[in-house]
PDB file of C-alpha atoms in Angstrom:
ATOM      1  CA  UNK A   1       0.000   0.000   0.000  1.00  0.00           C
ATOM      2  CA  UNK A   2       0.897   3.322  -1.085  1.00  0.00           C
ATOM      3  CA  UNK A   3       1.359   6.541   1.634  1.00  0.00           C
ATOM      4  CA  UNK A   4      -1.517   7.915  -0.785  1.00  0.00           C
ATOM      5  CA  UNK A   5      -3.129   5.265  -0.751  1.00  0.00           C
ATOM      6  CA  UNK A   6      -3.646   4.855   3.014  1.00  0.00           C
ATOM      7  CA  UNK A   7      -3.744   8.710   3.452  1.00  0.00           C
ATOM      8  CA  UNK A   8      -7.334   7.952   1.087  1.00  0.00           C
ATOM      9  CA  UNK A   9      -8.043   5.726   3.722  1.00  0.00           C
ATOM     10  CA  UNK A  10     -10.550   6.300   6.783  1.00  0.00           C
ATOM     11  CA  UNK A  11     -11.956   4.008   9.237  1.00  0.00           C
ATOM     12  CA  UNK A  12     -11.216   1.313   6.391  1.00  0.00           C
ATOM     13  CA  UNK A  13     -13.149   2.418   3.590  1.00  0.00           C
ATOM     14  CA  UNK A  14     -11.446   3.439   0.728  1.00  0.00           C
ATOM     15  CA  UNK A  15     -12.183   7.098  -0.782  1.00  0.00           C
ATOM     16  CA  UNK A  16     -13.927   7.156  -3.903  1.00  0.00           C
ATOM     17  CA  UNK A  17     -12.012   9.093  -5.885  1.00  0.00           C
ATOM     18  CA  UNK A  18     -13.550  11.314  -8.620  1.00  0.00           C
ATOM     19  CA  UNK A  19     -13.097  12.191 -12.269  1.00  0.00           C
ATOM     20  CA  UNK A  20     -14.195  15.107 -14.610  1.00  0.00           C
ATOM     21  CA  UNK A  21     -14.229  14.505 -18.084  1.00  0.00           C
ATOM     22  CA  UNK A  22     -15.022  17.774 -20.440  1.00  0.00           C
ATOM     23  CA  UNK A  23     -16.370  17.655 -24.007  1.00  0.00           C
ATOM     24  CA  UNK A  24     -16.843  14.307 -23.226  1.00  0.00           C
ATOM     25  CA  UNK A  25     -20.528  13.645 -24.531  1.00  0.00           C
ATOM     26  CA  UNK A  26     -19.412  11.639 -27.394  1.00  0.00           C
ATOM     27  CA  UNK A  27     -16.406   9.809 -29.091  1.00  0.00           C
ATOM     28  CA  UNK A  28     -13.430   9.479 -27.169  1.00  0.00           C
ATOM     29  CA  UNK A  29     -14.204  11.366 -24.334  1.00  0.00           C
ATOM     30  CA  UNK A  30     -17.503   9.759 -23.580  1.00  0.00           C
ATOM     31  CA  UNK A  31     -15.236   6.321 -23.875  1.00  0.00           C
ATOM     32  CA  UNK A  32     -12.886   8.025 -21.225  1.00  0.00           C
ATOM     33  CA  UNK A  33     -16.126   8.402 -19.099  1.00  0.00           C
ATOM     34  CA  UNK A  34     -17.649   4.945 -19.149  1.00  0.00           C
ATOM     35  CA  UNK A  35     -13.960   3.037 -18.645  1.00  0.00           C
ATOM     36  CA  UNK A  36     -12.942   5.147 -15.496  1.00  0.00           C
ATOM     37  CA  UNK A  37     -16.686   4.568 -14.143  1.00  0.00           C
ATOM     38  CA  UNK A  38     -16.309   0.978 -14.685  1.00  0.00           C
ATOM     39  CA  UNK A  39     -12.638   1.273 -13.025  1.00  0.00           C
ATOM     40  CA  UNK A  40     -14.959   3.346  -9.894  1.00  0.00           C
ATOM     41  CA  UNK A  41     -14.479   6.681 -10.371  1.00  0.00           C
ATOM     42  CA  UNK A  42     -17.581   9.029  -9.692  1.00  0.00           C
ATOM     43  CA  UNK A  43     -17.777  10.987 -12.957  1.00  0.00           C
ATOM     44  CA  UNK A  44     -18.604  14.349 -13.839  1.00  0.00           C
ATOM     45  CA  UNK A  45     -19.545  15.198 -17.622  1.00  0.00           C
ATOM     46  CA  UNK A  46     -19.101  18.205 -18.960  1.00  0.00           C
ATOM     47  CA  UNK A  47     -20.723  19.084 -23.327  1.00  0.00           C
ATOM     48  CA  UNK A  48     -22.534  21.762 -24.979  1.00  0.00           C
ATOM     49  CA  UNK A  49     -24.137  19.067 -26.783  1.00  0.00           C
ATOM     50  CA  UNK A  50     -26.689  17.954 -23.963  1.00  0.00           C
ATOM     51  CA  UNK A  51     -25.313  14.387 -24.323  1.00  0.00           C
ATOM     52  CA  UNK A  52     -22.743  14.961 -21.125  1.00  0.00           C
ATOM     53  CA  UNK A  53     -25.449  15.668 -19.010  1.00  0.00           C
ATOM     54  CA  UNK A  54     -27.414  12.266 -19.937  1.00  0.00           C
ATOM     55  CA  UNK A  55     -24.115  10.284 -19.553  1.00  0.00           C
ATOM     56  CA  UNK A  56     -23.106  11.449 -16.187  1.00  0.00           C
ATOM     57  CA  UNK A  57     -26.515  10.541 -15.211  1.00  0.00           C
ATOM     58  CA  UNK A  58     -26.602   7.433 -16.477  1.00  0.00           C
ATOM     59  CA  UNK A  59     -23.524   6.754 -15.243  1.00  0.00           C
ATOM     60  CA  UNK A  60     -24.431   7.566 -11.646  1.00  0.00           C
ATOM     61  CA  UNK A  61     -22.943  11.028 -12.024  1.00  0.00           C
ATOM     62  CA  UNK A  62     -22.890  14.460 -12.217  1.00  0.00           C
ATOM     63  CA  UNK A  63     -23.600  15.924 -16.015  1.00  0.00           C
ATOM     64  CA  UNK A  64     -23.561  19.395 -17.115  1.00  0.00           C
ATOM     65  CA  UNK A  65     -24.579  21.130 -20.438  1.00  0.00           C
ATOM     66  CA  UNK A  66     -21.827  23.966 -20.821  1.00  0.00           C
ATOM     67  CA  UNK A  67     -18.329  24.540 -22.639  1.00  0.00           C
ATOM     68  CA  UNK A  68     -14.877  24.035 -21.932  1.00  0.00           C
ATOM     69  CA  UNK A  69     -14.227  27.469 -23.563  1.00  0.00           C
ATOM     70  CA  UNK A  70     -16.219  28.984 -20.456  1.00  0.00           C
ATOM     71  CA  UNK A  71     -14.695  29.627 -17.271  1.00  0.00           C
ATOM     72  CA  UNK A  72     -18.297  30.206 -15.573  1.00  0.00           C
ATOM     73  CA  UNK A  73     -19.467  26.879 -17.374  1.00  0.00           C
ATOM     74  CA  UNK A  74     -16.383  25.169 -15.998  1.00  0.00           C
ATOM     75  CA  UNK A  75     -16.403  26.473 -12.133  1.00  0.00           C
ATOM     76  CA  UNK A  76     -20.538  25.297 -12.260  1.00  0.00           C
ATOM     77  CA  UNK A  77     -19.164  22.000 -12.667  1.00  0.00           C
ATOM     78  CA  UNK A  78     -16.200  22.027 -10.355  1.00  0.00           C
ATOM     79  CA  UNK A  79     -18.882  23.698  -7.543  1.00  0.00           C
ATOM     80  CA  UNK A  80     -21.088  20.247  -8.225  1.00  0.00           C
ATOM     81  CA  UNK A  81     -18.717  17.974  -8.029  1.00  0.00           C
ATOM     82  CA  UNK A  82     -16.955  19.607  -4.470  1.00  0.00           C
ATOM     83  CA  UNK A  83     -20.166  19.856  -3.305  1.00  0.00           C
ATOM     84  CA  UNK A  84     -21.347  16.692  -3.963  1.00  0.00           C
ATOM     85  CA  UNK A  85     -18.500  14.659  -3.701  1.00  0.00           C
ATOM     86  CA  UNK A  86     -15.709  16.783  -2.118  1.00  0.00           C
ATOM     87  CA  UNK A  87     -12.383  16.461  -4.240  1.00  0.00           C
ATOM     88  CA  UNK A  88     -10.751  15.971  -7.646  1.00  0.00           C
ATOM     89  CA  UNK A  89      -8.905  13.220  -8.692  1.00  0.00           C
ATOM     90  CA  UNK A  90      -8.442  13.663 -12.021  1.00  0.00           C
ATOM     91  CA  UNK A  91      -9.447  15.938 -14.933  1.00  0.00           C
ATOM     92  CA  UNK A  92      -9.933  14.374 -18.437  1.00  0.00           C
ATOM     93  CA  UNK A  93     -10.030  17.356 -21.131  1.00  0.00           C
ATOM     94  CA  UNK A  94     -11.177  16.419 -24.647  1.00  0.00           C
ATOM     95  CA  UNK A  95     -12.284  18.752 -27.463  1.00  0.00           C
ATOM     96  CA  UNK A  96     -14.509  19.776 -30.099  1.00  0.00           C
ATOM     97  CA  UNK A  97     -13.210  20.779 -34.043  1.00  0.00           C
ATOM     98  CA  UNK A  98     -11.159  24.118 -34.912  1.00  0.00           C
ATOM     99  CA  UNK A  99     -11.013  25.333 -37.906  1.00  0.00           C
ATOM    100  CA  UNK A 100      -9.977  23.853 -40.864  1.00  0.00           C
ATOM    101  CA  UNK A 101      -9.053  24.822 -44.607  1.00  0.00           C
ATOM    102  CA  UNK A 102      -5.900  26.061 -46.548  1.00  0.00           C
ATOM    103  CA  UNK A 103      -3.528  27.640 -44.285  1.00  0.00           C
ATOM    104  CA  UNK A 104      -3.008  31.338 -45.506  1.00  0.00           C
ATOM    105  CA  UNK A 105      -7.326  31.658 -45.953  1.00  0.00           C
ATOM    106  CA  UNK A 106      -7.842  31.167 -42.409  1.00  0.00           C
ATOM    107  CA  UNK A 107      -8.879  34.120 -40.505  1.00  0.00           C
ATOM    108  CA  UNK A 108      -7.542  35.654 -37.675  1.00  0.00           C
ATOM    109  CA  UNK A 109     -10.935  35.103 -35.687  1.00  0.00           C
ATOM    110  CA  UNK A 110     -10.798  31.154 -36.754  1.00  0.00           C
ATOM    111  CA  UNK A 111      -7.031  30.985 -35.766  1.00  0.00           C
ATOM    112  CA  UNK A 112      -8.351  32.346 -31.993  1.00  0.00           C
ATOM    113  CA  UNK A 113     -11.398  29.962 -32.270  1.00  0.00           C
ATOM    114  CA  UNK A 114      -8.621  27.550 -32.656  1.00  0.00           C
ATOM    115  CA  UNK A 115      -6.265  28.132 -30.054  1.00  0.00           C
ATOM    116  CA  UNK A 116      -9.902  28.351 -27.819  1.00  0.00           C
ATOM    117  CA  UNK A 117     -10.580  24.721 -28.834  1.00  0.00           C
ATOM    118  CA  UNK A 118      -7.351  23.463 -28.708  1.00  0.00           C
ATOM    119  CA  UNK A 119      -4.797  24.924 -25.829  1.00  0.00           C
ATOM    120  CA  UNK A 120      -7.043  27.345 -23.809  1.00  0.00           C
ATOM    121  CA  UNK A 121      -9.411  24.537 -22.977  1.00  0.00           C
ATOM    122  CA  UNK A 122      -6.980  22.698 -20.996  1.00  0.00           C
ATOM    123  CA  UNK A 123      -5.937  25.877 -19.205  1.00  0.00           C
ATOM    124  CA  UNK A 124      -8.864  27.152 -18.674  1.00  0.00           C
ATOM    125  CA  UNK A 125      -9.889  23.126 -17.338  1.00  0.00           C
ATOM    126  CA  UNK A 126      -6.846  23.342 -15.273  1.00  0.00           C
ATOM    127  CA  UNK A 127      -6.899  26.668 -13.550  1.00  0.00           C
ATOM    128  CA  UNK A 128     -10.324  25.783 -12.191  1.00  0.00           C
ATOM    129  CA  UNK A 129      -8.786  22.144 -10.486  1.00  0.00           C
ATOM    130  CA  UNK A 130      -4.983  22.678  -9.582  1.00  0.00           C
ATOM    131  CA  UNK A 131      -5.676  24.496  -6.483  1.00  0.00           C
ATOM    132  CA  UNK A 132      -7.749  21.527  -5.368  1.00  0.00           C
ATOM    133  CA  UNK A 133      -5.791  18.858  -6.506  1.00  0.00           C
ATOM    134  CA  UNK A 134      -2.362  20.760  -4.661  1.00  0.00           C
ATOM    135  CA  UNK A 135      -4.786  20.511  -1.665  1.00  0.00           C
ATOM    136  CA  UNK A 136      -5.124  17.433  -1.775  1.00  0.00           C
ATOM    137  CA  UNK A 137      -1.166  16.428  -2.929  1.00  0.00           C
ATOM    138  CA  UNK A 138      -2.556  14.242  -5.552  1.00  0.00           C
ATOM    139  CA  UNK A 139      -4.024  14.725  -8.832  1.00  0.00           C
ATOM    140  CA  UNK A 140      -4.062  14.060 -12.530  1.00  0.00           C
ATOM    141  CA  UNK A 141      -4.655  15.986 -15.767  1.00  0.00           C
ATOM    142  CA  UNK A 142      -4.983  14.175 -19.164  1.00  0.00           C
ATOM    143  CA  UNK A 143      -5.156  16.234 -22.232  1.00  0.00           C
ATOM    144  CA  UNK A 144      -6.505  14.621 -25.337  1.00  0.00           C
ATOM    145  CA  UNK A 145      -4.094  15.731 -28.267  1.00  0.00           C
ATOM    146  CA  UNK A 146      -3.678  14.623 -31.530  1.00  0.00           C
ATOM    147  CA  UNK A 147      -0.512  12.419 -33.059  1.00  0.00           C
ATOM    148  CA  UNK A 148      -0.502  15.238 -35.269  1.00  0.00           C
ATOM    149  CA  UNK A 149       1.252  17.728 -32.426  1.00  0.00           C
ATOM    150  CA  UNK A 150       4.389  15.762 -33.040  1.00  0.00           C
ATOM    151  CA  UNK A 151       3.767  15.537 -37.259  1.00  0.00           C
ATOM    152  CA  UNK A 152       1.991  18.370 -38.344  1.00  0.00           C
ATOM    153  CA  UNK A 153      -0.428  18.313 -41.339  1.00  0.00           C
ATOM    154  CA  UNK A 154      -1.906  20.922 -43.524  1.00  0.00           C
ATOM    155  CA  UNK A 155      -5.064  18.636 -43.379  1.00  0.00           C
ATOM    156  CA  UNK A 156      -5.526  19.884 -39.351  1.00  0.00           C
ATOM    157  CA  UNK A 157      -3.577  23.411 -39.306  1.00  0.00           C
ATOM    158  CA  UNK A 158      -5.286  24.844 -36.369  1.00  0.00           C
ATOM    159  CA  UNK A 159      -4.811  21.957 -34.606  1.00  0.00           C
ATOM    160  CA  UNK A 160      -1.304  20.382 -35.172  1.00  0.00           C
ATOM    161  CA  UNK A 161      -0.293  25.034 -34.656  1.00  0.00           C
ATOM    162  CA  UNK A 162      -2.082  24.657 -30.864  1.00  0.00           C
ATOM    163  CA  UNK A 163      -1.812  21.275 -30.143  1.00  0.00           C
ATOM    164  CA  UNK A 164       2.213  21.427 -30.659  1.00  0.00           C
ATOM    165  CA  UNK A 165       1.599  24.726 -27.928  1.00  0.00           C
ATOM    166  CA  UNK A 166       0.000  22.104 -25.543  1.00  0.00           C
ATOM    167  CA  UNK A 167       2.977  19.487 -25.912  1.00  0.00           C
ATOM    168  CA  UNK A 168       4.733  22.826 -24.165  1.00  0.00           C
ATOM    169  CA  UNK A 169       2.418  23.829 -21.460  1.00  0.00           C
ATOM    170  CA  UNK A 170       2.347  20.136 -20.615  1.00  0.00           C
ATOM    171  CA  UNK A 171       6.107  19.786 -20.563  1.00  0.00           C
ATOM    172  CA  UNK A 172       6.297  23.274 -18.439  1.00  0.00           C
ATOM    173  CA  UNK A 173       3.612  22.254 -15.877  1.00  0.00           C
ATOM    174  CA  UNK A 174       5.207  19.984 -13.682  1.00  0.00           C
ATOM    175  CA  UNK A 175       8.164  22.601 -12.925  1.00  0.00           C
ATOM    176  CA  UNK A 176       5.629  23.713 -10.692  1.00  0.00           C
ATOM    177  CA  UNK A 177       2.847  21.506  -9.686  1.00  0.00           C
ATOM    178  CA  UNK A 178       4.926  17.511  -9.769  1.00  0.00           C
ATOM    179  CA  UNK A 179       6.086  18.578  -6.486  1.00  0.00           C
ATOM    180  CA  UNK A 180       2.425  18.777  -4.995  1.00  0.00           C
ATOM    181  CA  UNK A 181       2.243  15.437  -6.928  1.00  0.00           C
ATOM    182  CA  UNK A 182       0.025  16.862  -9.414  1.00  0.00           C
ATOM    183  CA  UNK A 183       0.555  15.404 -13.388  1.00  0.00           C
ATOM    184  CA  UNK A 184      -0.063  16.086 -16.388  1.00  0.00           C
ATOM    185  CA  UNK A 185       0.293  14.424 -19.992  1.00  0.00           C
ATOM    186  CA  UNK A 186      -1.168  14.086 -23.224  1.00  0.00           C
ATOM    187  CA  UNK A 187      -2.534  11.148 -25.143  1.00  0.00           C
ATOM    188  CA  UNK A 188      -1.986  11.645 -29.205  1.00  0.00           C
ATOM    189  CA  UNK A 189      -4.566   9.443 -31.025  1.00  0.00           C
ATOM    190  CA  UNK A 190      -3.692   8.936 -34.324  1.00  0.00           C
ATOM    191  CA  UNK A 191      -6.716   7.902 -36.870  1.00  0.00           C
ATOM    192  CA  UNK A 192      -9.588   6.664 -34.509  1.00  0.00           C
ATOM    193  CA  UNK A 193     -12.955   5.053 -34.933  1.00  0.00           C
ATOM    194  CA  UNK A 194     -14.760   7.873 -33.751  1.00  0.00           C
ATOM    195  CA  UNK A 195     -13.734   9.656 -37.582  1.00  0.00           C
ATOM    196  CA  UNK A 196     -15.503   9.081 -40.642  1.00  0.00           C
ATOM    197  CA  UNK A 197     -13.451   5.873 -41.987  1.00  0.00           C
ATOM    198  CA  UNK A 198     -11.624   6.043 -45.310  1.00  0.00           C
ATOM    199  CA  UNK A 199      -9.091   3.530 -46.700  1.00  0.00           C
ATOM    200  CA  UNK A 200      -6.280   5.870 -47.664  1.00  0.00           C
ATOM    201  CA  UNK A 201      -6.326   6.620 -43.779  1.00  0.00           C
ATOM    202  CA  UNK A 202      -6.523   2.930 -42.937  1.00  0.00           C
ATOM    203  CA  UNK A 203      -3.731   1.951 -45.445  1.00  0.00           C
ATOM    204  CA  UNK A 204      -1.389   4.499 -43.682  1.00  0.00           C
ATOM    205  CA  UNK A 205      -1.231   2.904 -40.273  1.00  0.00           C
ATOM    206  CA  UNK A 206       1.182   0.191 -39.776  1.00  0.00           C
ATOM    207  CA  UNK A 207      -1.455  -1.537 -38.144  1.00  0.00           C
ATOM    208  CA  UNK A 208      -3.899  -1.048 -41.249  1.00  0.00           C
ATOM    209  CA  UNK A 209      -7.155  -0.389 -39.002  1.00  0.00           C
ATOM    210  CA  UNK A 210      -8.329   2.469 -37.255  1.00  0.00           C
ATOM    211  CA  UNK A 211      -7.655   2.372 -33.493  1.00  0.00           C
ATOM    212  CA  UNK A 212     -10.724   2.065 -31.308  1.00  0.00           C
ATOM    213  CA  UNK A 213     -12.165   4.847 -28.558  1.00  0.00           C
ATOM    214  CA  UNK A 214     -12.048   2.207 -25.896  1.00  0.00           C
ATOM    215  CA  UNK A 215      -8.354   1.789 -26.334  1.00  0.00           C
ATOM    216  CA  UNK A 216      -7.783   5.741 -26.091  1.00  0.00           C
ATOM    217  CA  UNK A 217      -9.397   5.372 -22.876  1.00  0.00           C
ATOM    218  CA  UNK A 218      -8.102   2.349 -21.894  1.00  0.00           C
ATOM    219  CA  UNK A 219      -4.563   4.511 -22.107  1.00  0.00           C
ATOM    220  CA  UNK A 220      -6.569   7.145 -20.211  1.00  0.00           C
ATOM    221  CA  UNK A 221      -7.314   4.866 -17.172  1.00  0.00           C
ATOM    222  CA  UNK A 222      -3.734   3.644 -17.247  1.00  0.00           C
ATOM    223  CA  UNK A 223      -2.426   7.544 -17.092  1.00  0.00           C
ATOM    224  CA  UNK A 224      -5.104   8.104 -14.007  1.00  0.00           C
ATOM    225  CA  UNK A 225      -3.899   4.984 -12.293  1.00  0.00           C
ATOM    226  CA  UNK A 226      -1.199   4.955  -9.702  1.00  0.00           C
ATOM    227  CA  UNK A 227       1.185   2.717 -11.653  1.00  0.00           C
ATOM    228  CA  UNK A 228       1.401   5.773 -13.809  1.00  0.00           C
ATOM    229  CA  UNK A 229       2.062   7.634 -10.467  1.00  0.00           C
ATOM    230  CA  UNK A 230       5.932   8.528 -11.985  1.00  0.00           C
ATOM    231  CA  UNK A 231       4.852   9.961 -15.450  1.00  0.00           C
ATOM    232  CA  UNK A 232       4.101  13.524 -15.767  1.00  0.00           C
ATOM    233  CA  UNK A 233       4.724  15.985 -18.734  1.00  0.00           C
ATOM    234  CA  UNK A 234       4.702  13.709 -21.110  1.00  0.00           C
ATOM    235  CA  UNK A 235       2.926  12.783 -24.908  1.00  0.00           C
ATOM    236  CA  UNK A 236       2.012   9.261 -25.183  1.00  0.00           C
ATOM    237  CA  UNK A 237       1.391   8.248 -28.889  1.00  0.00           C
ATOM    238  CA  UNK A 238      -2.034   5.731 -29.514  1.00  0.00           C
ATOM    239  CA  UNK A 239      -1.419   5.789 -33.302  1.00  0.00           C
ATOM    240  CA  UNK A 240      -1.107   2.249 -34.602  1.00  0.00           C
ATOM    241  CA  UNK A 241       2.163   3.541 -35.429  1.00  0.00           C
ATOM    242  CA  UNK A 242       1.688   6.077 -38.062  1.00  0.00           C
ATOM    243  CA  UNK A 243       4.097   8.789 -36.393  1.00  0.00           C
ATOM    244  CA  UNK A 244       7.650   8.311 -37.621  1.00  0.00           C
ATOM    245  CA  UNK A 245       9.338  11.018 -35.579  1.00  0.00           C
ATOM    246  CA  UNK A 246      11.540   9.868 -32.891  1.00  0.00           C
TER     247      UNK A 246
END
């Protein structure tokens, strides 16, 4: 047993530790959701979509309709959880779609709608849990990324641009939160199951299939899981092997 571990430990029950997921109503970070619930997290969803709320529901959780991209959205649904459940054990932040199309006819306003939906989401995320998690001298962020941070690709400019930014900020946070054992890292999903499915895409992965949403948050449970407990700061590629950087 783990000094955390018995720390979460009162008059022998184990503290149920708690997870937020944001924009997580469908695709992978609904499938980050429903594997940490079935690993017994209490889960809070956050989507503008209306399909967060039904999920955290169903799942025996909170759910709130609202946006990552809104701090007053964002603190509703930290206020829930500490109210209901009392701390934060880890924060899940997926996203939405940026802006796409030829690099040089994007706008300014679509490059800012971009970094909104890409980098500012996890800040924003994270500024409303840090102080909680230092509280508590635990805590986990997860940042879903793309493979194409590491590669990027005219095909997802606004998103390989800000995503690359958020390999950064995740390699800068633990200069100052690891030592309240607070982590962060990034998952980079290369082609996955929850796109449209096309065999050029298929035929580029080493693999030659598209990877699967459960597996994305099958690596997501892993990175919330104490024997991930020394990893912080870090992008973990869940691309079938189509990245060729070293």
């Amino acid at each position: 047993m783990t000094a955390q571990t018995a720390a979460d430990q009162t008059a022998g029950q184990t503290v149920e530790k708690v997870a937020l997921i944001t924009a997580g109503g469908s695709g992978m970070g609904a499938a980050a959701a429903r594997r940490l619930a079935a690993d017994g997290f209490r889960v809070a969803v956050l989507s503008s979509s209306g399909k967060g709320e039904a999920l955290g529901r169903e799942l025996g959780g909170i759910g709130v309709t609202g946006s990552n991209q809104s701090e007053s959205d964002l603190k509703a649904l930290v206020d829930q959880v500490l109210a209901r459940w009392g701390r934060i054990d880890v924060l899940v932040n997926s996203a939405g779609h940026g802006p796409r199309g030829p690099l040089l006819d994007l706008s300014d306003d679509d490059w800012h709608r971009g970094m909104d939906t890409y980098l500012l989401n996890v800040v924003r995320a994270s500024r409303a849990v840090v102080p909680t998690m230092q509280q508590q001298k635990s805590g986990v962020i997860i940042n879903i990324s793309t493979a194409w941070a590491v590669e990027p690709s005219g095909q997802f400019p606004t998103s390989g641009v800000f995503r690359a930014g958020l390999s950064a900020f995740t390699k800068i946070f633990p200069d100052t939160y690891a030592a309240d054992n607070v982590r962060m890292n990034n998952v980079l999903p290369g082609w996955i199951d929850s796109l449209p499915p096309t065999d050029e895409r298929r035929e580029s992965v080493p693999m030659q299939r598209y990877g699967r949403s459960d597996e994305i948050a099958a690596t997501i449970a892993f990175l919330a899981s104490d024997g991930a407990g020394y990893i912080t700061g870090q992008n973990l590629r869940v691309d079938g092997g189509l990245t060729r950087s070293l």
